[in-house]
PDB file of N, CA and C in Angstrom:
ATOM      1  N   MET A 526      13.061 -10.359  -6.054  1.00  0.00           N
ATOM      2  CA  MET A 526      13.215  -8.950  -5.776  1.00  0.00           C
ATOM      3  C   MET A 526      13.669  -8.795  -4.320  1.00  0.00           C
ATOM      4  N   PRO A 527      14.693  -7.989  -4.089  1.00  0.00           N
ATOM      5  CA  PRO A 527      15.186  -7.807  -2.723  1.00  0.00           C
ATOM      6  C   PRO A 527      14.121  -7.198  -1.809  1.00  0.00           C
ATOM      7  N   ILE A 528      14.182  -7.571  -0.540  1.00  0.00           N
ATOM      8  CA  ILE A 528      13.182  -7.121   0.423  1.00  0.00           C
ATOM      9  C   ILE A 528      13.237  -5.606   0.609  1.00  0.00           C
ATOM     10  N   LYS A 529      14.430  -5.021   0.624  1.00  0.00           N
ATOM     11  CA  LYS A 529      14.548  -3.563   0.784  1.00  0.00           C
ATOM     12  C   LYS A 529      13.829  -2.837  -0.354  1.00  0.00           C
ATOM     13  N   LEU A 530      13.981  -3.348  -1.574  1.00  0.00           N
ATOM     14  CA  LEU A 530      13.318  -2.739  -2.719  1.00  0.00           C
ATOM     15  C   LEU A 530      11.799  -2.857  -2.585  1.00  0.00           C
ATOM     16  N   GLN A 531      11.325  -3.991  -2.099  1.00  0.00           N
ATOM     17  CA  GLN A 531       9.884  -4.170  -1.881  1.00  0.00           C
ATOM     18  C   GLN A 531       9.369  -3.166  -0.856  1.00  0.00           C
ATOM     19  N   GLN A 532      10.140  -2.940   0.206  1.00  0.00           N
ATOM     20  CA  GLN A 532       9.728  -1.976   1.231  1.00  0.00           C
ATOM     21  C   GLN A 532       9.666  -0.565   0.655  1.00  0.00           C
ATOM     22  N   ILE A 533      10.648  -0.204  -0.149  1.00  0.00           N
ATOM     23  CA  ILE A 533      10.667   1.126  -0.749  1.00  0.00           C
ATOM     24  C   ILE A 533       9.471   1.313  -1.673  1.00  0.00           C
ATOM     25  N   ILE A 534       9.168   0.292  -2.469  1.00  0.00           N
ATOM     26  CA  ILE A 534       8.021   0.369  -3.375  1.00  0.00           C
ATOM     27  C   ILE A 534       6.728   0.549  -2.585  1.00  0.00           C
ATOM     28  N   LEU A 535       6.563  -0.205  -1.508  1.00  0.00           N
ATOM     29  CA  LEU A 535       5.348  -0.072  -0.701  1.00  0.00           C
ATOM     30  C   LEU A 535       5.238   1.294  -0.042  1.00  0.00           C
ATOM     31  N   ILE A 536       6.352   1.843   0.422  1.00  0.00           N
ATOM     32  CA  ILE A 536       6.325   3.168   1.032  1.00  0.00           C
ATOM     33  C   ILE A 536       5.938   4.218  -0.003  1.00  0.00           C
ATOM     34  N   VAL A 537       6.522   4.122  -1.195  1.00  0.00           N
ATOM     35  CA  VAL A 537       6.189   5.074  -2.261  1.00  0.00           C
ATOM     36  C   VAL A 537       4.711   4.944  -2.642  1.00  0.00           C
ATOM     37  N   LEU A 538       4.234   3.705  -2.790  1.00  0.00           N
ATOM     38  CA  LEU A 538       2.818   3.511  -3.110  1.00  0.00           C
ATOM     39  C   LEU A 538       1.923   4.018  -1.983  1.00  0.00           C
ATOM     40  N   GLY A 539       2.345   3.782  -0.744  1.00  0.00           N
ATOM     41  CA  GLY A 539       1.571   4.237   0.402  1.00  0.00           C
ATOM     42  C   GLY A 539       1.460   5.751   0.478  1.00  0.00           C
ATOM     43  N   LEU A 540       2.427   6.458  -0.095  1.00  0.00           N
ATOM     44  CA  LEU A 540       2.369   7.918  -0.124  1.00  0.00           C
ATOM     45  C   LEU A 540       1.720   8.451  -1.400  1.00  0.00           C
ATOM     46  N   ALA A 541       2.028   7.828  -2.530  1.00  0.00           N
ATOM     47  CA  ALA A 541       1.549   8.334  -3.818  1.00  0.00           C
ATOM     48  C   ALA A 541       0.070   8.022  -4.061  1.00  0.00           C
ATOM     49  N   LEU A 542      -0.380   6.841  -3.685  1.00  0.00           N
ATOM     50  CA  LEU A 542      -1.774   6.482  -3.942  1.00  0.00           C
ATOM     51  C   LEU A 542      -2.772   7.393  -3.218  1.00  0.00           C
ATOM     52  N   PRO A 543      -2.579   7.683  -1.931  1.00  0.00           N
ATOM     53  CA  PRO A 543      -3.536   8.605  -1.293  1.00  0.00           C
ATOM     54  C   PRO A 543      -3.526  10.007  -1.910  1.00  0.00           C
ATOM     55  N   LEU A 544      -2.333  10.506  -2.247  1.00  0.00           N
ATOM     56  CA  LEU A 544      -2.270  11.833  -2.864  1.00  0.00           C
ATOM     57  C   LEU A 544      -2.975  11.832  -4.219  1.00  0.00           C
ATOM     58  N   GLY A 545      -2.721  10.804  -5.009  1.00  0.00           N
ATOM     59  CA  GLY A 545      -3.393  10.685  -6.295  1.00  0.00           C
ATOM     60  C   GLY A 545      -4.886  10.510  -6.131  1.00  0.00           C
ATOM     61  N   LEU A 546      -5.285   9.784  -5.119  1.00  0.00           N
ATOM     62  CA  LEU A 546      -6.708   9.567  -4.864  1.00  0.00           C
ATOM     63  C   LEU A 546      -7.400  10.874  -4.491  1.00  0.00           C
ATOM     64  N   PHE A 547      -6.777  11.665  -3.627  1.00  0.00           N
ATOM     65  CA  PHE A 547      -7.373  12.951  -3.260  1.00  0.00           C
ATOM     66  C   PHE A 547      -7.483  13.871  -4.469  1.00  0.00           C
ATOM     67  N   TRP A 548      -6.448  13.899  -5.302  1.00  0.00           N
ATOM     68  CA  TRP A 548      -6.483  14.729  -6.512  1.00  0.00           C
ATOM     69  C   TRP A 548      -7.605  14.263  -7.440  1.00  0.00           C
ATOM     70  N   LEU A 549      -7.690  12.952  -7.664  1.00  0.00           N
ATOM     71  CA  LEU A 549      -8.701  12.410  -8.560  1.00  0.00           C
ATOM     72  C   LEU A 549     -10.107  12.619  -8.012  1.00  0.00           C
ATOM     73  N   SER A 550     -10.285  12.393  -6.716  1.00  0.00           N
ATOM     74  CA  SER A 550     -11.621  12.556  -6.140  1.00  0.00           C
ATOM     75  C   SER A 550     -12.071  14.013  -6.192  1.00  0.00           C
ATOM     76  N   ASP A 551     -11.121  14.934  -6.078  1.00  0.00           N
ATOM     77  CA  ASP A 551     -11.460  16.354  -6.173  1.00  0.00           C
ATOM     78  C   ASP A 551     -11.852  16.718  -7.602  1.00  0.00           C
ATOM     79  N   ARG A 552     -11.120  16.183  -8.566  1.00  0.00           N
ATOM     80  CA  ARG A 552     -11.401  16.494  -9.976  1.00  0.00           C
ATOM     81  C   ARG A 552     -12.697  15.846 -10.451  1.00  0.00           C
ATOM     82  N   GLN A 553     -13.005  14.645  -9.958  1.00  0.00           N
ATOM     83  CA  GLN A 553     -14.177  13.909 -10.411  1.00  0.00           C
ATOM     84  C   GLN A 553     -15.418  14.170  -9.560  1.00  0.00           C
ATOM     85  N   GLN A 554     -15.266  14.956  -8.503  1.00  0.00           N
ATOM     86  CA  GLN A 554     -16.380  15.259  -7.606  1.00  0.00           C
ATOM     87  C   GLN A 554     -17.005  13.998  -7.004  1.00  0.00           C
ATOM     88  N   TRP A 555     -16.133  13.084  -6.541  1.00  0.00           N
ATOM     89  CA  TRP A 555     -16.620  11.861  -5.912  1.00  0.00           C
ATOM     90  C   TRP A 555     -17.270  12.179  -4.574  1.00  0.00           C
ATOM     91  N   PRO A 556     -18.244  11.376  -4.156  1.00  0.00           N
ATOM     92  CA  PRO A 556     -18.788  11.551  -2.804  1.00  0.00           C
ATOM     93  C   PRO A 556     -17.720  11.224  -1.746  1.00  0.00           C
ATOM     94  N   THR A 557     -17.871  11.790  -0.573  1.00  0.00           N
ATOM     95  CA  THR A 557     -16.895  11.591   0.496  1.00  0.00           C
ATOM     96  C   THR A 557     -16.770  10.114   0.868  1.00  0.00           C
ATOM     97  N   TRP A 558     -17.874   9.394   0.920  1.00  0.00           N
ATOM     98  CA  TRP A 558     -17.822   7.978   1.321  1.00  0.00           C
ATOM     99  C   TRP A 558     -17.010   7.155   0.344  1.00  0.00           C
ATOM    100  N   TRP A 559     -17.027   7.518  -0.939  1.00  0.00           N
ATOM    101  CA  TRP A 559     -16.254   6.801  -1.964  1.00  0.00           C
ATOM    102  C   TRP A 559     -14.765   6.978  -1.695  1.00  0.00           C
ATOM    103  N   THR A 560     -14.391   8.196  -1.386  1.00  0.00           N
ATOM    104  CA  THR A 560     -12.980   8.488  -1.102  1.00  0.00           C
ATOM    105  C   THR A 560     -12.527   7.756   0.154  1.00  0.00           C
ATOM    106  N   ILE A 561     -13.369   7.758   1.196  1.00  0.00           N
ATOM    107  CA  ILE A 561     -13.012   7.057   2.432  1.00  0.00           C
ATOM    108  C   ILE A 561     -12.878   5.566   2.175  1.00  0.00           C
ATOM    109  N   LEU A 562     -13.783   4.992   1.408  1.00  0.00           N
ATOM    110  CA  LEU A 562     -13.717   3.564   1.076  1.00  0.00           C
ATOM    111  C   LEU A 562     -12.439   3.237   0.308  1.00  0.00           C
ATOM    112  N   ALA A 563     -12.077   4.091  -0.631  1.00  0.00           N
ATOM    113  CA  ALA A 563     -10.848   3.869  -1.400  1.00  0.00           C
ATOM    114  C   ALA A 563      -9.614   3.989  -0.499  1.00  0.00           C
ATOM    115  N   MET A 564      -9.625   4.940   0.445  1.00  0.00           N
ATOM    116  CA  MET A 564      -8.486   5.088   1.361  1.00  0.00           C
ATOM    117  C   MET A 564      -8.333   3.857   2.245  1.00  0.00           C
ATOM    118  N   VAL A 565      -9.443   3.311   2.724  1.00  0.00           N
ATOM    119  CA  VAL A 565      -9.383   2.087   3.528  1.00  0.00           C
ATOM    120  C   VAL A 565      -8.795   0.954   2.696  1.00  0.00           C
ATOM    121  N   GLY A 566      -9.177   0.863   1.434  1.00  0.00           N
ATOM    122  CA  GLY A 566      -8.610  -0.153   0.544  1.00  0.00           C
ATOM    123  C   GLY A 566      -7.111   0.008   0.366  1.00  0.00           C
ATOM    124  N   ILE A 567      -6.641   1.242   0.223  1.00  0.00           N
ATOM    125  CA  ILE A 567      -5.201   1.493   0.082  1.00  0.00           C
ATOM    126  C   ILE A 567      -4.465   1.078   1.353  1.00  0.00           C
ATOM    127  N   VAL A 568      -5.004   1.433   2.510  1.00  0.00           N
ATOM    128  CA  VAL A 568      -4.368   1.073   3.783  1.00  0.00           C
ATOM    129  C   VAL A 568      -4.274  -0.444   3.924  1.00  0.00           C
ATOM    130  N   ILE A 569      -5.346  -1.147   3.588  1.00  0.00           N
ATOM    131  CA  ILE A 569      -5.334  -2.612   3.661  1.00  0.00           C
ATOM    132  C   ILE A 569      -4.297  -3.185   2.707  1.00  0.00           C
ATOM    133  N   PHE A 570      -4.245  -2.668   1.488  1.00  0.00           N
ATOM    134  CA  PHE A 570      -3.287  -3.140   0.484  1.00  0.00           C
ATOM    135  C   PHE A 570      -1.845  -2.967   0.959  1.00  0.00           C
ATOM    136  N   VAL A 571      -1.517  -1.799   1.468  1.00  0.00           N
ATOM    137  CA  VAL A 571      -0.143  -1.528   1.920  1.00  0.00           C
ATOM    138  C   VAL A 571       0.201  -2.380   3.138  1.00  0.00           C
ATOM    139  N   ASN A 572      -0.730  -2.529   4.079  1.00  0.00           N
ATOM    140  CA  ASN A 572      -0.474  -3.359   5.253  1.00  0.00           C
ATOM    141  C   ASN A 572      -0.282  -4.824   4.883  1.00  0.00           C
ATOM    142  N   LEU A 573      -1.063  -5.317   3.940  1.00  0.00           N
ATOM    143  CA  LEU A 573      -0.866  -6.694   3.477  1.00  0.00           C
ATOM    144  C   LEU A 573       0.504  -6.856   2.829  1.00  0.00           C
ATOM    145  N   GLY A 574       0.937  -5.852   2.101  1.00  0.00           N
ATOM    146  CA  GLY A 574       2.266  -5.902   1.495  1.00  0.00           C
ATOM    147  C   GLY A 574       3.359  -6.005   2.541  1.00  0.00           C
ATOM    148  N   PHE A 575       3.255  -5.208   3.610  1.00  0.00           N
ATOM    149  CA  PHE A 575       4.250  -5.282   4.679  1.00  0.00           C
ATOM    150  C   PHE A 575       4.178  -6.618   5.419  1.00  0.00           C
ATOM    151  N   ALA A 576       2.974  -7.193   5.526  1.00  0.00           N
ATOM    152  CA  ALA A 576       2.847  -8.513   6.157  1.00  0.00           C
ATOM    153  C   ALA A 576       3.542  -9.580   5.313  1.00  0.00           C
ATOM    154  N   VAL A 577       3.430  -9.489   4.013  1.00  0.00           N
ATOM    155  CA  VAL A 577       4.108 -10.443   3.125  1.00  0.00           C
ATOM    156  C   VAL A 577       5.621 -10.306   3.267  1.00  0.00           C
ATOM    157  N   ILE A 578       6.116  -9.078   3.354  1.00  0.00           N
ATOM    158  CA  ILE A 578       7.557  -8.864   3.522  1.00  0.00           C
ATOM    159  C   ILE A 578       8.026  -9.443   4.855  1.00  0.00           C
ATOM    160  N   ALA A 579       7.253  -9.234   5.911  1.00  0.00           N
ATOM    161  CA  ALA A 579       7.624  -9.793   7.219  1.00  0.00           C
ATOM    162  C   ALA A 579       7.663 -11.315   7.160  1.00  0.00           C
ATOM    163  N   TYR A 580       6.720 -11.917   6.460  1.00  0.00           N
ATOM    164  CA  TYR A 580       6.706 -13.377   6.322  1.00  0.00           C
ATOM    165  C   TYR A 580       7.917 -13.858   5.521  1.00  0.00           C
ATOM    166  N   GLN A 581       8.284 -13.125   4.475  1.00  0.00           N
ATOM    167  CA  GLN A 581       9.467 -13.486   3.693  1.00  0.00           C
ATOM    168  C   GLN A 581      10.727 -13.425   4.552  1.00  0.00           C
ATOM    169  N   LYS A 582      10.852 -12.399   5.378  1.00  0.00           N
ATOM    170  CA  LYS A 582      12.007 -12.295   6.271  1.00  0.00           C
ATOM    171  C   LYS A 582      12.029 -13.466   7.246  1.00  0.00           C
ATOM    172  N   HIS A 583      10.865 -13.826   7.771  1.00  0.00           N
ATOM    173  CA  HIS A 583      10.767 -14.950   8.699  1.00  0.00           C
ATOM    174  C   HIS A 583      11.209 -16.245   8.013  1.00  0.00           C
ATOM    175  N   CYS A 584      10.761 -16.459   6.789  1.00  0.00           N
ATOM    176  CA  CYS A 584      11.134 -17.676   6.058  1.00  0.00           C
ATOM    177  C   CYS A 584      12.633 -17.719   5.772  1.00  0.00           C
ATOM    178  N   GLN A 585      13.214 -16.552   5.467  1.00  0.00           N
ATOM    179  CA  GLN A 585      14.655 -16.506   5.212  1.00  0.00           C
ATOM    180  C   GLN A 585      15.436 -16.857   6.484  1.00  0.00           C
ATOM    181  N   LYS A 586      14.974 -16.403   7.634  1.00  0.00           N
ATOM    182  CA  LYS A 586      15.654 -16.719   8.893  1.00  0.00           C
ATOM    183  C   LYS A 586      15.548 -18.223   9.181  1.00  0.00           C
ATOM    184  N   GLU A 587      14.392 -18.801   8.901  1.00  0.00           N
ATOM    185  CA  GLU A 587      14.196 -20.249   9.140  1.00  0.00           C
ATOM    186  C   GLU A 587      15.103 -21.059   8.224  1.00  0.00           C
ATOM    187  N   GLN A 588      15.268 -20.633   6.984  1.00  0.00           N
ATOM    188  CA  GLN A 588      16.100 -21.384   6.039  1.00  0.00           C
ATOM    189  C   GLN A 588      17.576 -21.279   6.389  1.00  0.00           C
ATOM    190  N   SER A 589      17.978 -20.165   6.990  1.00  0.00           N
ATOM    191  CA  SER A 589      19.406 -19.978   7.306  1.00  0.00           C
ATOM    192  C   SER A 589      19.832 -20.767   8.546  1.00  0.00           C
ATOM    193  N   LYS A 590      18.870 -21.259   9.318  1.00  0.00           N
ATOM    194  CA  LYS A 590      19.220 -22.033  10.525  1.00  0.00           C
ATOM    195  C   LYS A 590      19.708 -23.417  10.180  1.00  0.00           C
TER     196      LYS A 590
END
C-alpha cells in the first residue's frame, strides 16, 4: 500500500474515531473517565501508525542508496 494512502487513512481515522467515540459515549451514557481512556488509546494508535510510516520511509531511503 502506498505511503500517501496510509497517511490519508490515518488522518481520516484520527478524525472519525474521536467524533464517533463522542457520539457513542453520549448515546451510551459512558462515564467521563471511560471516554478519556478511549481517546488516549486512539491518540496512541494514530501516533504509532505515523511512526510506522516514518520507519517505512526511512527504510525506502536506505534501500535506494
